[in-house]
Coordinates of C-alpha atoms and ligand atoms in Angstrom, one line a residue:
M281 CA -23.4 66.6 23.6
A282 CA -20.1 67.4 25.2
Y283 CA -17.1 65.1 25.5
R284 CA -16.3 64.5 29.2
I285 CA -12.5 64.3 29.4
T286 CA -10.1 64.2 32.3
L287 CA -7.6 67.1 32.1
L288 CA -4.2 66.9 33.9
P289 CA -2.2 70.0 33.3
G290 CA 0.8 68.7 35.2
D291 CA 3.7 71.0 36.2
G292 CA 6.6 72.9 34.6
I293 CA 5.5 73.9 31.1
G294 CA 2.5 71.5 31.5
P295 CA -0.1 74.1 32.4
E296 CA 1.1 76.4 29.5
V297 CA 0.9 73.8 26.8
T298 CA -2.3 72.3 28.3
D299 CA -4.1 75.7 28.1
A300 CA -2.9 76.0 24.5
A301 CA -4.2 72.5 23.6
V302 CA -7.5 73.3 25.2
A303 CA -7.8 76.6 23.3
V304 CA -7.2 74.8 20.0
L305 CA -9.6 72.0 20.8
E306 CA -12.3 74.4 21.7
A307 CA -11.7 76.3 18.4
T308 CA -12.9 73.2 16.5
G309 CA -16.5 73.9 17.7
L310 CA -16.7 70.6 19.5
R311 CA -17.9 70.8 23.1
F312 CA -15.8 69.5 25.9
A313 CA -16.6 69.1 29.6
W314 CA -13.2 69.1 31.3
E315 CA -12.7 67.3 34.6
R316 CA -9.5 69.2 35.6
F317 CA -7.1 68.0 38.3
E318 CA -4.4 70.5 39.1
E319 CA -3.0 68.4 41.9
V320 CA -0.8 65.6 40.5
G321 CA 2.8 64.9 41.3
A322 CA 4.6 67.1 43.9
A323 CA 1.5 69.4 44.0
A324 CA -0.7 66.5 45.3
L325 CA 1.6 65.3 48.1
Q326 CA 0.5 67.8 50.7
R327 CA -3.3 67.2 50.4
Y328 CA -3.4 63.6 49.4
D329 CA -0.2 62.2 50.7
T330 CA 0.3 60.5 47.3
P331 CA 1.5 62.0 44.0
L332 CA -1.3 60.2 42.1
P333 CA -4.6 60.6 44.0
E334 CA -7.3 58.0 43.6
P335 CA -9.9 60.6 42.3
V336 CA -7.7 61.2 39.3
L337 CA -7.6 57.5 38.4
D338 CA -11.3 57.2 39.0
S339 CA -12.0 60.1 36.7
I340 CA -10.0 58.6 33.9
R341 CA -11.6 55.2 34.4
K342 CA -15.0 56.8 34.2
N343 CA -14.3 59.1 31.2
R344 CA -12.0 56.6 29.5
V345 CA -10.1 59.5 27.9
A346 CA -7.6 62.0 29.4
L347 CA -5.4 64.8 28.1
K348 CA -2.3 65.2 30.2
G349 CA 0.6 67.6 30.5
P350 CA 4.0 66.4 31.8
V351 CA 4.7 65.8 35.5
T352 CA 8.1 66.3 37.1
T353 CA 9.7 63.2 38.7
P354 CA 12.4 63.7 41.4
V355 CA 15.7 62.2 40.2
G356 CA 17.3 59.4 42.3
K357 CA 15.0 59.8 45.3
G358 CA 11.4 60.7 46.2
F359 CA 8.1 59.5 44.8
K360 CA 7.8 57.1 41.9
S361 CA 7.1 58.6 38.5
V362 CA 3.4 59.6 38.3
N363 CA 3.6 59.1 34.6
V364 CA 4.8 55.5 34.9
Q365 CA 2.3 54.7 37.7
L366 CA -0.6 56.1 35.7
R367 CA 0.3 53.8 32.7
Q368 CA 0.6 50.8 35.0
K369 CA -2.5 51.4 37.1
L370 CA -4.7 51.9 34.1
D371 CA -2.9 49.2 32.1
L372 CA -2.2 51.6 29.2
Y373 CA 0.1 49.1 27.6
A374 CA 0.7 50.8 24.2
N375 CA 2.6 54.0 24.1
V376 CA 2.3 55.2 20.5
R377 CA 4.6 58.0 19.3
P378 CA 4.5 59.1 15.7
C379 CA 7.6 60.9 14.4
K380 CA 7.0 62.5 11.1
S381 CA 8.8 65.2 9.1
L382 CA 6.6 68.3 9.0
P383 CA 6.2 70.8 6.3
G384 CA 8.2 74.0 7.0
I385 CA 10.3 72.5 9.7
E386 CA 13.9 72.2 8.5
T387 CA 15.9 69.3 9.8
P388 CA 18.9 67.3 8.4
F389 CA 16.4 64.5 7.5
K390 CA 13.6 64.5 4.9
N391 CA 10.6 62.2 4.6
V392 CA 10.9 60.6 8.0
N393 CA 7.6 58.8 8.9
L394 CA 8.0 56.4 11.7
V395 CA 5.9 55.3 14.6
I396 CA 7.3 54.0 17.8
F397 CA 5.3 51.5 19.9
R398 CA 6.8 51.4 23.3
E399 CA 5.6 48.7 25.8
N400 CA 4.4 50.8 28.6
T401 CA 3.8 48.7 31.7
E402 CA 6.7 46.3 32.3
G403 CA 10.4 45.9 31.4
L404 CA 12.9 47.8 33.5
Y405 CA 10.1 50.2 34.5
A406 CA 8.2 47.4 36.3
G407 CA 9.2 49.1 39.6
I408 CA 10.8 45.9 41.0
E409 CA 13.9 47.5 42.7
N410 CA 15.9 46.4 45.7
Y411 CA 18.8 47.7 47.6
D412 CA 20.9 45.5 49.8
E413 CA 22.4 47.8 52.4
R414 CA 24.9 45.3 53.7
L415 CA 26.4 44.5 50.4
E416 CA 25.7 47.9 48.9
I417 CA 24.2 46.4 45.8
A418 CA 21.2 47.7 43.9
D419 CA 18.9 45.7 41.6
S420 CA 16.3 46.8 39.1
I421 CA 14.5 43.8 37.6
A422 CA 13.4 43.9 33.9
R423 CA 10.2 41.9 34.0
I424 CA 8.9 40.8 30.6
S425 CA 5.8 38.7 30.2
R426 CA 4.5 36.7 27.3
K427 CA 1.1 38.3 27.6
G428 CA 2.6 41.8 27.9
S429 CA 4.8 41.2 24.8
Q430 CA 2.1 39.7 22.7
R431 CA -0.3 42.5 23.2
I432 CA 2.1 45.4 22.4
I433 CA 3.5 43.5 19.3
R434 CA 0.1 42.7 18.1
F435 CA -1.1 46.3 18.7
C436 CA 1.8 47.4 16.5
F437 CA 1.0 45.0 13.6
E438 CA -2.7 45.9 13.7
Y439 CA -1.8 49.6 13.6
A440 CA 0.6 49.0 10.7
R441 CA -2.1 47.1 8.8
R442 CA -4.8 49.8 9.5
H443 CA -2.6 52.7 8.5
G444 CA -1.0 51.1 5.4
F445 CA 2.5 50.7 6.8
R446 CA 4.5 47.9 5.2
K447 CA 7.3 47.4 7.7
V448 CA 7.6 46.5 11.4
T449 CA 11.0 46.5 13.1
L450 CA 11.4 44.9 16.5
V451 CA 14.2 46.4 18.7
H452 CA 15.9 44.4 21.4
K453 CA 19.1 43.3 23.0
A454 CA 18.6 39.6 22.8
N455 CA 22.3 38.8 22.3
I456 CA 22.9 39.9 25.9
L457 CA 19.5 39.8 27.6
K458 CA 18.7 36.4 26.4
L459 CA 15.7 35.7 28.5
T460 CA 13.8 39.0 28.5
S461 CA 14.8 40.5 25.2
G462 CA 15.1 37.0 23.8
M463 CA 11.5 36.2 24.6
F464 CA 10.3 39.5 23.2
L465 CA 12.0 38.8 19.9
N466 CA 10.7 35.3 19.7
I467 CA 7.2 36.4 20.3
G468 CA 7.6 39.1 17.6
R469 CA 8.7 36.4 15.1
E470 CA 5.7 34.3 16.0
I471 CA 3.2 37.1 15.6
A472 CA 4.8 38.4 12.4
Q473 CA 3.7 35.2 10.7
E474 CA 0.1 36.3 11.1
Y475 CA 0.8 39.4 9.0
P476 CA 2.4 38.1 5.7
E477 CA 1.8 41.4 3.9
I478 CA 4.0 43.2 6.4
T479 CA 7.8 42.9 6.3
F480 CA 9.2 42.1 9.7
N481 CA 12.8 42.5 10.8
D482 CA 14.7 43.2 14.0
R483 CA 17.6 45.3 15.2
I484 CA 19.7 45.3 18.3
I485 CA 19.2 48.6 20.2
D486 CA 22.7 50.0 19.8
N487 CA 22.8 49.4 16.1
M488 CA 19.3 50.8 15.8
C489 CA 20.4 54.1 17.3
M490 CA 23.1 54.4 14.7
Q491 CA 20.7 53.4 11.8
L492 CA 18.1 55.9 12.9
V493 CA 20.5 58.9 12.7
V494 CA 21.9 57.8 9.4
R495 CA 18.9 56.3 7.4
P496 CA 15.7 57.0 9.4
Q497 CA 13.6 56.6 6.2
D498 CA 14.3 52.9 6.2
Y499 CA 12.0 52.4 9.1
E500 CA 8.2 52.6 9.5
C501 CA 6.8 50.9 12.7
I502 CA 9.2 50.2 15.5
V503 CA 8.1 48.0 18.4
T504 CA 10.2 47.7 21.6
T505 CA 10.3 47.3 25.3
N506 CA 9.8 50.1 27.8
L507 CA 13.3 51.6 28.3
F508 CA 14.4 51.2 24.7
G509 CA 11.2 52.8 23.6
D510 CA 11.6 55.7 26.0
I511 CA 15.1 56.4 24.6
L512 CA 14.4 55.8 21.0
S513 CA 11.4 58.1 21.0
D514 CA 13.4 61.1 22.2
L515 CA 16.0 60.2 19.6
A516 CA 13.4 60.0 16.9
A517 CA 11.9 63.3 18.0
G518 CA 15.3 64.9 17.4
L519 CA 15.1 63.6 13.7
V520 CA 12.0 65.6 13.0
G521 CA 12.4 68.8 14.8
G522 CA 12.6 68.1 18.5
L523 CA 10.6 67.4 21.6
G524 CA 8.4 70.5 21.1
I525 CA 6.5 68.8 18.2
V526 CA 6.2 65.1 18.9
P527 CA 2.9 63.7 20.2
G528 CA 2.0 60.6 22.0
A529 CA -0.8 58.4 23.2
N530 CA -1.0 55.8 26.0
I531 CA -3.6 53.3 25.0
G532 CA -5.1 50.4 26.9
D533 CA -8.2 48.2 26.4
A534 CA -10.3 50.4 28.8
C535 CA -9.0 53.9 28.5
A536 CA -6.5 56.2 26.8
V537 CA -4.3 59.1 28.0
F538 CA -2.9 61.5 25.5
E539 CA 0.4 63.3 26.3
A540 CA 3.4 64.6 24.5
V541 CA 6.8 62.7 24.5
H542 CA 8.5 65.6 26.3
G543 CA 8.8 66.3 30.0
S544 CA 8.1 69.3 32.2
A545 CA 11.1 71.3 30.7
P546 CA 11.9 73.2 34.0
D547 CA 14.6 75.2 32.0
I548 CA 11.8 77.1 30.2
A549 CA 8.8 76.7 32.5
G550 CA 6.7 79.8 33.2
Q551 CA 8.2 81.8 30.5
N552 CA 5.6 81.5 27.8
R553 CA 8.2 80.0 25.5
A554 CA 7.3 76.3 25.3
N555 CA 6.2 74.9 22.0
P556 CA 2.6 73.6 22.5
T557 CA 2.6 71.7 19.2
A558 CA 3.5 68.3 20.9
L559 CA 0.5 68.5 23.1
I560 CA -1.8 69.9 20.4
R561 CA -0.8 67.0 18.2
S562 CA -1.5 64.6 21.1
A563 CA -4.9 66.2 21.2
V564 CA -5.3 65.5 17.5
M565 CA -4.6 61.9 18.2
M566 CA -7.3 62.2 20.9
L567 CA -9.8 63.6 18.4
R568 CA -9.1 60.6 16.0
H569 CA -9.6 58.3 19.0
L570 CA -13.0 59.9 19.5
G571 CA -13.8 59.5 15.8
E572 CA -13.7 63.3 15.2
H573 CA -11.6 63.1 12.0
A574 CA -12.8 66.4 10.5
A575 CA -11.8 68.3 13.6
A576 CA -8.5 66.5 13.7
D577 CA -7.8 67.3 10.1
A578 CA -8.6 71.0 10.8
V579 CA -6.2 71.2 13.6
R580 CA -3.5 69.3 11.7
D581 CA -3.9 71.6 8.7
A582 CA -3.9 74.8 10.8
L583 CA -0.6 73.6 12.4
Y584 CA 1.0 72.8 9.0
E585 CA -0.1 76.1 7.5
T586 CA 1.5 77.9 10.5
F587 CA 4.8 76.0 10.1
R588 CA 4.9 76.5 6.3
E589 CA 4.3 80.2 6.7
G590 CA 7.1 80.3 9.4
R591 CA 6.2 83.7 10.9
Y592 CA 5.0 82.4 14.3
L593 CA 7.5 79.7 15.3
T594 CA 8.5 79.2 18.9
A595 CA 12.1 79.5 20.0
D596 CA 12.8 75.7 19.8
L597 CA 12.1 76.0 16.1
G598 CA 14.2 79.1 15.6
G599 CA 11.4 81.6 15.9
S600 CA 10.5 84.2 18.4
A601 CA 6.7 83.7 18.9
T602 CA 5.5 83.1 22.5
T603 CA 3.4 80.1 23.4
S604 CA 0.3 82.2 23.4
Q605 CA 1.0 84.0 20.1
F606 CA 1.5 80.7 18.4
T607 CA -1.6 79.3 20.0
E608 CA -3.8 82.2 18.9
V609 CA -2.6 81.9 15.3
V610 CA -3.3 78.2 15.2
A611 CA -6.7 78.5 17.0
D612 CA -7.8 81.3 14.6
R613 CA -6.9 79.1 11.6
V614 CA -8.8 76.2 13.1
R615 CA -11.9 78.5 13.5
Q616 CA -11.6 79.6 9.9
R617 CA -11.4 76.0 8.7
V618 CA -14.4 74.7 10.6
S619 CA -16.5 77.7 9.7
G620 CA -15.4 78.0 6.1
Ligands
NAI286 P1 12.2 67.5 29.0 O1 11.5 66.7 27.9 O2 11.3 68.1 30.0 O3 13.2 68.6 28.4 C1 14.3 68.3 27.5 C2 14.7 69.5 26.7 O4 13.7 69.7 25.7 C3 14.8 70.8 27.5 O5 15.8 71.6 27.1 C4 13.4 71.4 27.3 O6 13.4 72.9 27.4 C5 13.1 71.0 25.8 N1 11.7 70.9 25.6 C6 10.9 69.9 26.0 N2 9.6 70.2 25.7 C7 9.6 71.3 25.0 C8 8.6 72.1 24.4 N3 7.3 71.7 24.4 N4 8.9 73.3 23.8 C9 10.2 73.7 23.8 N5 11.2 73.0 24.3 C10 10.9 71.8 25.0 O7 13.2 66.4 29.7 P2 14.0 66.5 31.1 O8 14.5 67.9 31.3 O9 14.9 65.4 31.0 O10 12.9 66.2 32.2 C11 12.3 67.2 33.0 C12 11.3 66.6 33.9 O11 10.2 66.0 33.1 C13 11.8 65.4 34.7 O12 11.3 65.5 36.0 C14 11.2 64.2 34.1 O13 11.1 63.1 35.0 C15 9.9 64.7 33.6 N6 9.3 64.0 32.4 C16 8.0 63.8 32.4 C17 7.4 63.1 31.3 C18 5.9 63.0 31.4 O14 5.2 63.6 32.1 N7 5.4 62.1 30.5 C19 8.2 62.6 30.2 C20 9.6 63.0 30.3 C21 10.1 63.6 31.4
MG287 MG1 10.9 59.9 28.0

């Protein structure tokens, strides 16, 4: 049997890191039937007149699992983010982003092991924007719902319980945003009572940024609204070695889309320089989602061995290996592990 999976390579460095992730996945010996859609984002506009064509959404709805590279979003004009639309249209409400210190990757911080749970469908990214031409005033509405808050907070606690974490920190700005952040915080306090074995606390977003760059080891699971989660996950990526290595998953009740935290990195696109680790680790999350833990462990261990050895690091980690050299080394190690 082959796993039928929707594959969205995206643009910028997307196709390079997607090819790498596919090569490593295929090295596990599992079989995959990829439903590949090259045309998403700007590339889809000409043919489909929309950056997110309906056949892409249908494919994910049918297969229930997708692996996705980054898609560029025009800044300050143009089409709405494909990434945000995908999460909203498929109701992928939980964006899970583990940030963990890795063997062999030197950073100023040791033993960081935190997971960010970003609410993925509402908040300031709800898409409720208005511009009043006469007054020249722009509004972006941060919409928070009780249902939307409950499900992401509960998802975080359930994950903490299942994975043996003992702390959940809710991040908010309830001192200023009394209604939206205030409701999110209150719901967090209610749900925390259902999990007496887990220590619950909360932090105001600005203080949280400072805490994370001073004592990141004090935190385990962090649950927060959409914009704060977006910002905190790039910050947390920086604690453990950068955007090149941090994976992510967008999870809903019906389907899941696995993608790195990073974007399309236009500054290095097409140069065979991108670090594919972030998408490879997103693929590891996908394997676990599929219940393929042995294959997931093989890929994880192959990556760790490559980092520890340190001979084939990409430029973002101080090395000089190309994307394809790194990928070949990791894929070979995966093959050795699954055959040995
Ligand atoms: P970015 O994450 O693409 O890049 C930020 C910096 O990190 C750049 O210097 C880049 O070279 C580096 N970097 C990122 N990934 C890397 C990798 N795998 N290996 C080595 N270095 C890496 O963020 P930026 O530049 O703000 O956004 C570029 C575009 O990506 C924008 O259009 C943005 O909207 C889009 N984007 C898409 C996302 C998605 O598809 N989920 C997520 C974030 C941004
Ligand atoms: Mg982001």
